[in-house]
PDB file of C-alpha atoms in Angstrom:
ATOM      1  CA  UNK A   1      10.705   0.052  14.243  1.00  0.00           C
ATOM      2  CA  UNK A   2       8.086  -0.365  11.534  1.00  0.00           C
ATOM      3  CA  UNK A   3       9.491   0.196   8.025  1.00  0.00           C
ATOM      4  CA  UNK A   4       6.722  -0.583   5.854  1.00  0.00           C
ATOM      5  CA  UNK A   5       3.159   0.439   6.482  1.00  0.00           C
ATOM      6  CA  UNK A   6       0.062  -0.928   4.786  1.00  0.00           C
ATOM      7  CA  UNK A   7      -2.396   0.714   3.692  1.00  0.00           C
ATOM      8  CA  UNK A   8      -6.157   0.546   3.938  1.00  0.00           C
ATOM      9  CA  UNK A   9      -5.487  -1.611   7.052  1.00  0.00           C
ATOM     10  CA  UNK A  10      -8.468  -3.772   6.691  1.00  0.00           C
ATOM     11  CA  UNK A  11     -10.357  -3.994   3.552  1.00  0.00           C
ATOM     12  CA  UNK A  12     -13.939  -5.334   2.445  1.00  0.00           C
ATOM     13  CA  UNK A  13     -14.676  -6.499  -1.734  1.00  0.00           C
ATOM     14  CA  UNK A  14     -17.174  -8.435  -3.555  1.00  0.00           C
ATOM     15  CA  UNK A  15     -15.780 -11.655  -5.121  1.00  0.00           C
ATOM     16  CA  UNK A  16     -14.614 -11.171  -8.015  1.00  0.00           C
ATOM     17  CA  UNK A  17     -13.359  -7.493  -7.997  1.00  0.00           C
ATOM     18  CA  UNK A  18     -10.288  -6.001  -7.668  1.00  0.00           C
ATOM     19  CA  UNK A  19      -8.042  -5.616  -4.621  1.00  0.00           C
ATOM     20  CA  UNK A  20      -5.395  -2.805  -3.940  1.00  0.00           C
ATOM     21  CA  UNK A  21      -3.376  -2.236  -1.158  1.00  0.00           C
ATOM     22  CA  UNK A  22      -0.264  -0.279  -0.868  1.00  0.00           C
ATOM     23  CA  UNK A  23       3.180  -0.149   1.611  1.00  0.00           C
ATOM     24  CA  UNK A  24       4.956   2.689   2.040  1.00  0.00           C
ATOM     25  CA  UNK A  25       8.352   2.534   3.414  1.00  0.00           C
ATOM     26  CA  UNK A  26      10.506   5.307   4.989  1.00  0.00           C
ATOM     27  CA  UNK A  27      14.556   4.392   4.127  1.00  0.00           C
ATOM     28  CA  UNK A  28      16.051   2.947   0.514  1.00  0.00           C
ATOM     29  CA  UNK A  29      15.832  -0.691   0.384  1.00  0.00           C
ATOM     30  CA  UNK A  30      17.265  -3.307  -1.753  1.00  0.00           C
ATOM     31  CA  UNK A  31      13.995  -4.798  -2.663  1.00  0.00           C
ATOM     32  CA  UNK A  32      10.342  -5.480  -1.133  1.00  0.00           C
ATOM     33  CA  UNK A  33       8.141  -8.659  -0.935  1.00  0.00           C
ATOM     34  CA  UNK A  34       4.774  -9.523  -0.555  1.00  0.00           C
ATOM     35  CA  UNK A  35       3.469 -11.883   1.918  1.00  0.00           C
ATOM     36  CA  UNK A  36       0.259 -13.782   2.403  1.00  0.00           C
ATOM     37  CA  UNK A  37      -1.263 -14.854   5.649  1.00  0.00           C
ATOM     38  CA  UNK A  38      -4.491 -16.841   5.885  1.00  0.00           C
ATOM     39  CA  UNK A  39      -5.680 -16.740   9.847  1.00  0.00           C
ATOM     40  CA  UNK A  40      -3.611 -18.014  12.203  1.00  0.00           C
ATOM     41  CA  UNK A  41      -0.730 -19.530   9.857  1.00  0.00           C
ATOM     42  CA  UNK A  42       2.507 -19.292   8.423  1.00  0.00           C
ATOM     43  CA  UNK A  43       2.767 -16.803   5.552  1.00  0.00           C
ATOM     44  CA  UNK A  44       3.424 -17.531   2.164  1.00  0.00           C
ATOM     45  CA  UNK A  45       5.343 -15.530  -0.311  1.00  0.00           C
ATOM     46  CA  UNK A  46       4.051 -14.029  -3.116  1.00  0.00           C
ATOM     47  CA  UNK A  47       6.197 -11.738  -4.978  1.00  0.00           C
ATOM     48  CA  UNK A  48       9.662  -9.917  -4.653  1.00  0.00           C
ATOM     49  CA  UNK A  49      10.578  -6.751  -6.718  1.00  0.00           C
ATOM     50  CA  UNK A  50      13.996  -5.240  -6.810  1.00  0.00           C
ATOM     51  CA  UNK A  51      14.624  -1.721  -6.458  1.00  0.00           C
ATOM     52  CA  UNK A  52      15.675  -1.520 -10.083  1.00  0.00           C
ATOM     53  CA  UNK A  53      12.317  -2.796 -11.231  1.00  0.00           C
ATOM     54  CA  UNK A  54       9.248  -0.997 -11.435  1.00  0.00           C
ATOM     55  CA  UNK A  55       6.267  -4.004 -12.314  1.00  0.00           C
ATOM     56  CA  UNK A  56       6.124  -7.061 -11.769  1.00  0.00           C
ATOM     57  CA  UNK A  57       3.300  -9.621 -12.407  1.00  0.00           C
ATOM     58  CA  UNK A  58       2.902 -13.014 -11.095  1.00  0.00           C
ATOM     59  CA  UNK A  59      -0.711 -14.747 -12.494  1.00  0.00           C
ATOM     60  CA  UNK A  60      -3.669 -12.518 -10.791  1.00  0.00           C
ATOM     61  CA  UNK A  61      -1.288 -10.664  -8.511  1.00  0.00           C
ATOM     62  CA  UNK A  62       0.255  -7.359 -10.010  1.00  0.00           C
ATOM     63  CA  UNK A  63       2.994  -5.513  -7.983  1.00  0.00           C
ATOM     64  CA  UNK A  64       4.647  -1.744  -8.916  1.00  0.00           C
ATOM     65  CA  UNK A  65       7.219   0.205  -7.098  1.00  0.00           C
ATOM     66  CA  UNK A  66       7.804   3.690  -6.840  1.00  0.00           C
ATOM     67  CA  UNK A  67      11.467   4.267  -5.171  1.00  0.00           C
ATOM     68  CA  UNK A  68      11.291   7.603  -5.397  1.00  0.00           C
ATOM     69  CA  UNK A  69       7.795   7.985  -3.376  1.00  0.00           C
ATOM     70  CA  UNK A  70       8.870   4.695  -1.709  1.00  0.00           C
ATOM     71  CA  UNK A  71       5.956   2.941  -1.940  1.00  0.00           C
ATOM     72  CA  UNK A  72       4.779   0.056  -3.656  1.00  0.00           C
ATOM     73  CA  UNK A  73       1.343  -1.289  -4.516  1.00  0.00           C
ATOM     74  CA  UNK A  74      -0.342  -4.894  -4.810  1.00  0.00           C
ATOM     75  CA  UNK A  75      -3.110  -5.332  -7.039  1.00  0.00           C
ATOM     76  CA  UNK A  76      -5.446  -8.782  -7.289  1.00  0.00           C
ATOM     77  CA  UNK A  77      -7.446  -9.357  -9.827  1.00  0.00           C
ATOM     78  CA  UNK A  78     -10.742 -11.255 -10.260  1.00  0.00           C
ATOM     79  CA  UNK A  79     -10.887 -11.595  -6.205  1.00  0.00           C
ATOM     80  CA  UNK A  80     -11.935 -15.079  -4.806  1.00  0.00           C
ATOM     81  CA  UNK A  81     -12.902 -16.138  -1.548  1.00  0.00           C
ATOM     82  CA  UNK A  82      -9.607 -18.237  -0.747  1.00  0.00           C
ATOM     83  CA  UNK A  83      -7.876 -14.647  -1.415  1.00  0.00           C
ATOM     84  CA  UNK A  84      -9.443 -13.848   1.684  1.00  0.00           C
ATOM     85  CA  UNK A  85      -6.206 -13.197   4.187  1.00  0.00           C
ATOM     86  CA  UNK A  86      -3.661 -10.832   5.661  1.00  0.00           C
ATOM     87  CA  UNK A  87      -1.200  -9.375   3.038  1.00  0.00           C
ATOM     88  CA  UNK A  88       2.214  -8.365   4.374  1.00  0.00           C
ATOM     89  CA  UNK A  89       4.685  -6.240   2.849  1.00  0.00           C
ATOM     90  CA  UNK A  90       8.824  -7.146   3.531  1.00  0.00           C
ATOM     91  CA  UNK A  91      11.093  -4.535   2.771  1.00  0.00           C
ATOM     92  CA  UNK A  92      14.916  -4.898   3.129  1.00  0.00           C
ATOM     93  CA  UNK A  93      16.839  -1.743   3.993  1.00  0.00           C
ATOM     94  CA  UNK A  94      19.851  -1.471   2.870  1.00  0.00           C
ATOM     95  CA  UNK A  95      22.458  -2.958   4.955  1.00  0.00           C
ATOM     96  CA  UNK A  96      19.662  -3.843   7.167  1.00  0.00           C
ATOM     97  CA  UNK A  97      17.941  -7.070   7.954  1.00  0.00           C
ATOM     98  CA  UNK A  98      14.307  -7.631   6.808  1.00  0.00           C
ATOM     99  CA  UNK A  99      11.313  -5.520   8.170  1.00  0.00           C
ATOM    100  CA  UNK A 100       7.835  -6.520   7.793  1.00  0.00           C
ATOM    101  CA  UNK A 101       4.496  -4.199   8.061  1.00  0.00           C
ATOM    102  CA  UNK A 102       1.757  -4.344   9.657  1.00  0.00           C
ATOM    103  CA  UNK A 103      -0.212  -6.047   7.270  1.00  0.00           C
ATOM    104  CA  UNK A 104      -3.613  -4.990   5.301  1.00  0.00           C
ATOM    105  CA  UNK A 105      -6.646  -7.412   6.223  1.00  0.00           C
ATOM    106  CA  UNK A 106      -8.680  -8.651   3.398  1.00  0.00           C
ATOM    107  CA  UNK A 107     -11.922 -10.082   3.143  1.00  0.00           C
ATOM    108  CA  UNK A 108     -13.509 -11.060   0.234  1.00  0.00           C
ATOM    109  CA  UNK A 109     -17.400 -11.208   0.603  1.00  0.00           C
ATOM    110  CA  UNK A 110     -19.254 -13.580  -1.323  1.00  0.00           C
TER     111      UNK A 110
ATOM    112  CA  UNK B   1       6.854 -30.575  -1.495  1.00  0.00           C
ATOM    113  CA  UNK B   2       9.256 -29.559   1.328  1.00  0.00           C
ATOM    114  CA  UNK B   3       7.707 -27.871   3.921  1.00  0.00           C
ATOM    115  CA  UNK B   4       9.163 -26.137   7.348  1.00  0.00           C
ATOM    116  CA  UNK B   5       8.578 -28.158  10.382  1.00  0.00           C
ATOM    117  CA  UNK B   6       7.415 -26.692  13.692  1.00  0.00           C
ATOM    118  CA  UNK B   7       6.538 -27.909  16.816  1.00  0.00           C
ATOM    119  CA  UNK B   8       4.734 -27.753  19.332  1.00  0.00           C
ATOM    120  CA  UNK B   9       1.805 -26.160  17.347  1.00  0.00           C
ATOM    121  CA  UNK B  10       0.230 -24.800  20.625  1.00  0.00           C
ATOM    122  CA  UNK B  11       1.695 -24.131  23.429  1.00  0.00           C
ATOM    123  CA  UNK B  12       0.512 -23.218  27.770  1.00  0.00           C
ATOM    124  CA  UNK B  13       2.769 -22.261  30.119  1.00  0.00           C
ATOM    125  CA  UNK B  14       2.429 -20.180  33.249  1.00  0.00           C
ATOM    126  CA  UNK B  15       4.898 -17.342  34.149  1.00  0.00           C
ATOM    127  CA  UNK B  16       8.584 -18.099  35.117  1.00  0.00           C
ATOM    128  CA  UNK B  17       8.482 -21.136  33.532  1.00  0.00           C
ATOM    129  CA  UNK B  18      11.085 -21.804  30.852  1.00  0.00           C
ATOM    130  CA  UNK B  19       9.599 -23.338  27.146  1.00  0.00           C
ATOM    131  CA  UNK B  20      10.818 -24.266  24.288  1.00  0.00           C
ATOM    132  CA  UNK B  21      10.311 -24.696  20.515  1.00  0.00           C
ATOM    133  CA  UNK B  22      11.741 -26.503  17.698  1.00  0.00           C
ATOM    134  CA  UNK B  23      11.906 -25.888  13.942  1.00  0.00           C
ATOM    135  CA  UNK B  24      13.232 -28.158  11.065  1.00  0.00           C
ATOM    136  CA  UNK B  25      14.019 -26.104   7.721  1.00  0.00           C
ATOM    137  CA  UNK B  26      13.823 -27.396   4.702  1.00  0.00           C
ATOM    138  CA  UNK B  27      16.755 -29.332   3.770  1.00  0.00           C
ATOM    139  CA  UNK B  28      19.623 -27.753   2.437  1.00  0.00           C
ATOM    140  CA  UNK B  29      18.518 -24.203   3.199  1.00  0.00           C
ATOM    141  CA  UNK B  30      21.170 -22.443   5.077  1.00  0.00           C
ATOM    142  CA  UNK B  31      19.429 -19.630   6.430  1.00  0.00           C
ATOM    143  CA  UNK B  32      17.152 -19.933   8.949  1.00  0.00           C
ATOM    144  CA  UNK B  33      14.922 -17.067  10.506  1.00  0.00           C
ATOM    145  CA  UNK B  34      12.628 -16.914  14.125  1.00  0.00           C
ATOM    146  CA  UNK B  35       9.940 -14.766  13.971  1.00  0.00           C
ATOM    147  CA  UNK B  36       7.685 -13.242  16.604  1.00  0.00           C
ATOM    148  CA  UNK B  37       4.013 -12.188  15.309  1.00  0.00           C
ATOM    149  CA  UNK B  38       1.946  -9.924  17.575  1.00  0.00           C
ATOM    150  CA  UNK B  39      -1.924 -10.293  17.231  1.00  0.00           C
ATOM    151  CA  UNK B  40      -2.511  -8.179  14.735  1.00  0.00           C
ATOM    152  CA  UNK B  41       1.156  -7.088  14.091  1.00  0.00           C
ATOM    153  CA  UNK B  42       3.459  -8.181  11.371  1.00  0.00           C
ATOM    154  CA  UNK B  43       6.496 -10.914  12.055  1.00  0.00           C
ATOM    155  CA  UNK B  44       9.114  -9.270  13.924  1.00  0.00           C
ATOM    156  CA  UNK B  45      12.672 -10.715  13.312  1.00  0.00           C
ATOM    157  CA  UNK B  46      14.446 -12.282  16.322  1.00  0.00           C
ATOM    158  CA  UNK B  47      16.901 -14.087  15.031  1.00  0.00           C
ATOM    159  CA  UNK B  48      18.868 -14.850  12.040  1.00  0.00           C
ATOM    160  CA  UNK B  49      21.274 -17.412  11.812  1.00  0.00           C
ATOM    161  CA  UNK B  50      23.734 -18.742   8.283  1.00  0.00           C
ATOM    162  CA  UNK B  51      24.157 -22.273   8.684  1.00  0.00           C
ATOM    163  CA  UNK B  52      25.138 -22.433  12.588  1.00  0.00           C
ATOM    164  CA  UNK B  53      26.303 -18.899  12.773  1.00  0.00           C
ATOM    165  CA  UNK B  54      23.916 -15.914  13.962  1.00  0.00           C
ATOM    166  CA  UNK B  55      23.906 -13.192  11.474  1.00  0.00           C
ATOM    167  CA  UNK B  56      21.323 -10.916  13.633  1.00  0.00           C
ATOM    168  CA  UNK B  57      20.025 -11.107  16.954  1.00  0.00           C
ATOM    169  CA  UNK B  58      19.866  -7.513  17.483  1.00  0.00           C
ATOM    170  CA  UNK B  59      15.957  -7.720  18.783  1.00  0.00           C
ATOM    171  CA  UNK B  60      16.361 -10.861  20.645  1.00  0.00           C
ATOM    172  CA  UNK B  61      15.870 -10.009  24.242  1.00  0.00           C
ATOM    173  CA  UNK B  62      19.224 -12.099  25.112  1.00  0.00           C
ATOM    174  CA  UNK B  63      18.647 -11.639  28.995  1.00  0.00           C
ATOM    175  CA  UNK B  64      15.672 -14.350  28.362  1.00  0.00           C
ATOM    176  CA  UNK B  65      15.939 -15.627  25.417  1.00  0.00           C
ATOM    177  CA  UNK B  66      18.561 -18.154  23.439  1.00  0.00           C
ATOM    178  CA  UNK B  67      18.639 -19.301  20.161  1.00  0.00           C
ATOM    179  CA  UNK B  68      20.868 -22.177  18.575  1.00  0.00           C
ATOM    180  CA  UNK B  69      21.342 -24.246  15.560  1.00  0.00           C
ATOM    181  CA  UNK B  70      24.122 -26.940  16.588  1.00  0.00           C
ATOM    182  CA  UNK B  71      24.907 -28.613  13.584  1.00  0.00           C
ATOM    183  CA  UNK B  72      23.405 -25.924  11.103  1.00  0.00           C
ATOM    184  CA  UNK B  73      19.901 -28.095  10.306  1.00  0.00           C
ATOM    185  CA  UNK B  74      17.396 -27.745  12.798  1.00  0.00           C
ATOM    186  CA  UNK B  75      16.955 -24.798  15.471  1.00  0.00           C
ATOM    187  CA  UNK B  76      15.630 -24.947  18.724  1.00  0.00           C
ATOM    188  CA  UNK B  77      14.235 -20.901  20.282  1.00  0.00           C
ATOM    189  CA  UNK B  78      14.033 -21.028  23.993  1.00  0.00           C
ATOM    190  CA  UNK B  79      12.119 -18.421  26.514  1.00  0.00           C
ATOM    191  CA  UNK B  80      13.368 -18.896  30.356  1.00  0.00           C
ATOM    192  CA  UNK B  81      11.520 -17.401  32.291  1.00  0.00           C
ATOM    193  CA  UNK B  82       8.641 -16.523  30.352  1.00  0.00           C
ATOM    194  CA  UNK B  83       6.531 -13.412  30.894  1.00  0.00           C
ATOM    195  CA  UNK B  84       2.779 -12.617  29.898  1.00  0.00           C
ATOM    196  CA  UNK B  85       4.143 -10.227  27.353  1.00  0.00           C
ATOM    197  CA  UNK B  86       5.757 -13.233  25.094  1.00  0.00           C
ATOM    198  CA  UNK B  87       2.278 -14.777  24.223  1.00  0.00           C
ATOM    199  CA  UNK B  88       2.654 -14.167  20.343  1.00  0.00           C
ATOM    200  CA  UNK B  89       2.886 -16.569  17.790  1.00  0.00           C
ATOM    201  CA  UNK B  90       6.768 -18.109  16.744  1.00  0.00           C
ATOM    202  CA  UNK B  91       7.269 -18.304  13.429  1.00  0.00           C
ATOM    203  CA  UNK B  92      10.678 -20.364  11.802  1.00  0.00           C
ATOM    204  CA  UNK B  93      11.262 -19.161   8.448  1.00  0.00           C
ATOM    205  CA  UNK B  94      14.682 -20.508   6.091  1.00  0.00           C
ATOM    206  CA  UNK B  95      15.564 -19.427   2.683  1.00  0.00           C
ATOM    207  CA  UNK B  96      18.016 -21.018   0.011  1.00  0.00           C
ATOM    208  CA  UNK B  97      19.543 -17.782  -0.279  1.00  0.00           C
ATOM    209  CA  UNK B  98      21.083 -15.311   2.354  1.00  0.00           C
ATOM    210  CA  UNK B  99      20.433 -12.166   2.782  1.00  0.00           C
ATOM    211  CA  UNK B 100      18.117  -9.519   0.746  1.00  0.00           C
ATOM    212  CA  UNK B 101      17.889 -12.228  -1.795  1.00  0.00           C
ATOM    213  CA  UNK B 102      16.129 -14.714  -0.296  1.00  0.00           C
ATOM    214  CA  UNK B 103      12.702 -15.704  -0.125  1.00  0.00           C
ATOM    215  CA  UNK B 104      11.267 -16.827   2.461  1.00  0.00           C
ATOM    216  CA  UNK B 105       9.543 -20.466   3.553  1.00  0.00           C
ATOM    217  CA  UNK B 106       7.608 -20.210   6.717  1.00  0.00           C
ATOM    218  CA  UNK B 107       6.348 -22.699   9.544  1.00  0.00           C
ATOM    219  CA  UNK B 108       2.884 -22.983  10.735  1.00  0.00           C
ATOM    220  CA  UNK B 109       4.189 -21.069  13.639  1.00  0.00           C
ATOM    221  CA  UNK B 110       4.223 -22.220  17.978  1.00  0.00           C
ATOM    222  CA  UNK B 111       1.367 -20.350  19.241  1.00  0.00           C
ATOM    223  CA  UNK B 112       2.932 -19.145  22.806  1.00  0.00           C
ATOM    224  CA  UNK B 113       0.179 -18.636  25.646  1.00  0.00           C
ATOM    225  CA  UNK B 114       1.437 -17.490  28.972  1.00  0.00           C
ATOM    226  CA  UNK B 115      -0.702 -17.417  31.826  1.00  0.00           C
TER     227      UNK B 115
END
């Protein structure tokens, strides 16, 4: 079953602008993370945000939540080439073990 | 800095033969996770154990698969027989915390190719 869906699934940017990419996720949760993968590796957390928070910022990365569209967004600043990678979001249901999305591909052109 | 160990980092088999692979968490993390990662697909949770006790292994296909973590350290995930349909990527994953708490240290990951 796929809880959280990414969305644009692949996406294209010029160094050094701004990335978005949202999940959406169908059932409440008790909160939602943020993985990176770079090709062909493990993934690497990023950033977790409770259901009872709303923003959260961790250096160029900026994360929101929405529980009551269920959805949350991911935002990266100032794009650089090494931010080039897949970008997962986790969501935990509640009483539920962890689900992960699809993922949103991003490339960061030079 | 700690890291999760993995091995093998590749690995060939043919059909209906058994394999194996091997994760070391990092050390004194309790939970440990195996993930499998479809081309293109996000991880997919397998199995879940706390310390040597599974917690979930609702989507491990148990007619094939095993999991176990003797001694609540390391993990070994074994496929016998394997079928063309588990070429994926294996990722071990453990957290300090349990549960919805915890985030999450991957592997490099076993990538599975069955022929």
């Amino acid at each position: 079953s796929q809880q959280g869906e990414e969305d644009p699934q692949a996406l294209s940017i010029q160094e050094g602008e701004n990335a978005t990419m949202n999940c959406s996720y169908k059932t409440s949760i008790n909160n939602l993370q943020w993985y990176r993968q770079n090709s062909g590796r493990g993934l690497v957390h990023l950033i977790l945000i409770r259901s009872n928070e709303r923003e959260k910022h961790s250096g160029r990365l900026r994360v929101t939540l929405d529980t009551s569209k269920k959805s949350s967004s991911l935002l990266i600043t100032a794009s650089r080439a090494a931010d080039t990678a897949s970008y997962f979001c986790a969501t935990y249901p509640l009483n539920d073990k962890i689900i992960f999305g699809k993922g949103t591909r991003l490339h960061i052109l030079p | 800095e700690a890291e999760v160990a993995q091995s093998p980092r590749y690995k060939i088999t043919e059909k209906s033969q058994a394999v194996a692979f091997w994760c070391d968490p990092i050390s004194g993390h309790a939970t440990l996770y195996w993930y499998r990662q479809i081309l293109g697909q996000g991880p997919e949770l397998l199995v879940q154990f706390q310390d040597e006790s599974v917690v979930d292994d609702s989507q491990l296909p148990k007619d094939r698969f095993s999991a176990e973590r003797l001694k609540g350290v390391d993990s070994t995930l074994k496929i016998q027989p394997a079928e063309l349909g588990d070429s994926a990527m294996y990722l071990c994953a453990s957290s300090l915390a349990s549960g919805w708490e915890g985030e999450q240290f991957f592997g490099p990951g076993t990538r599975l190719t069955v022929l």
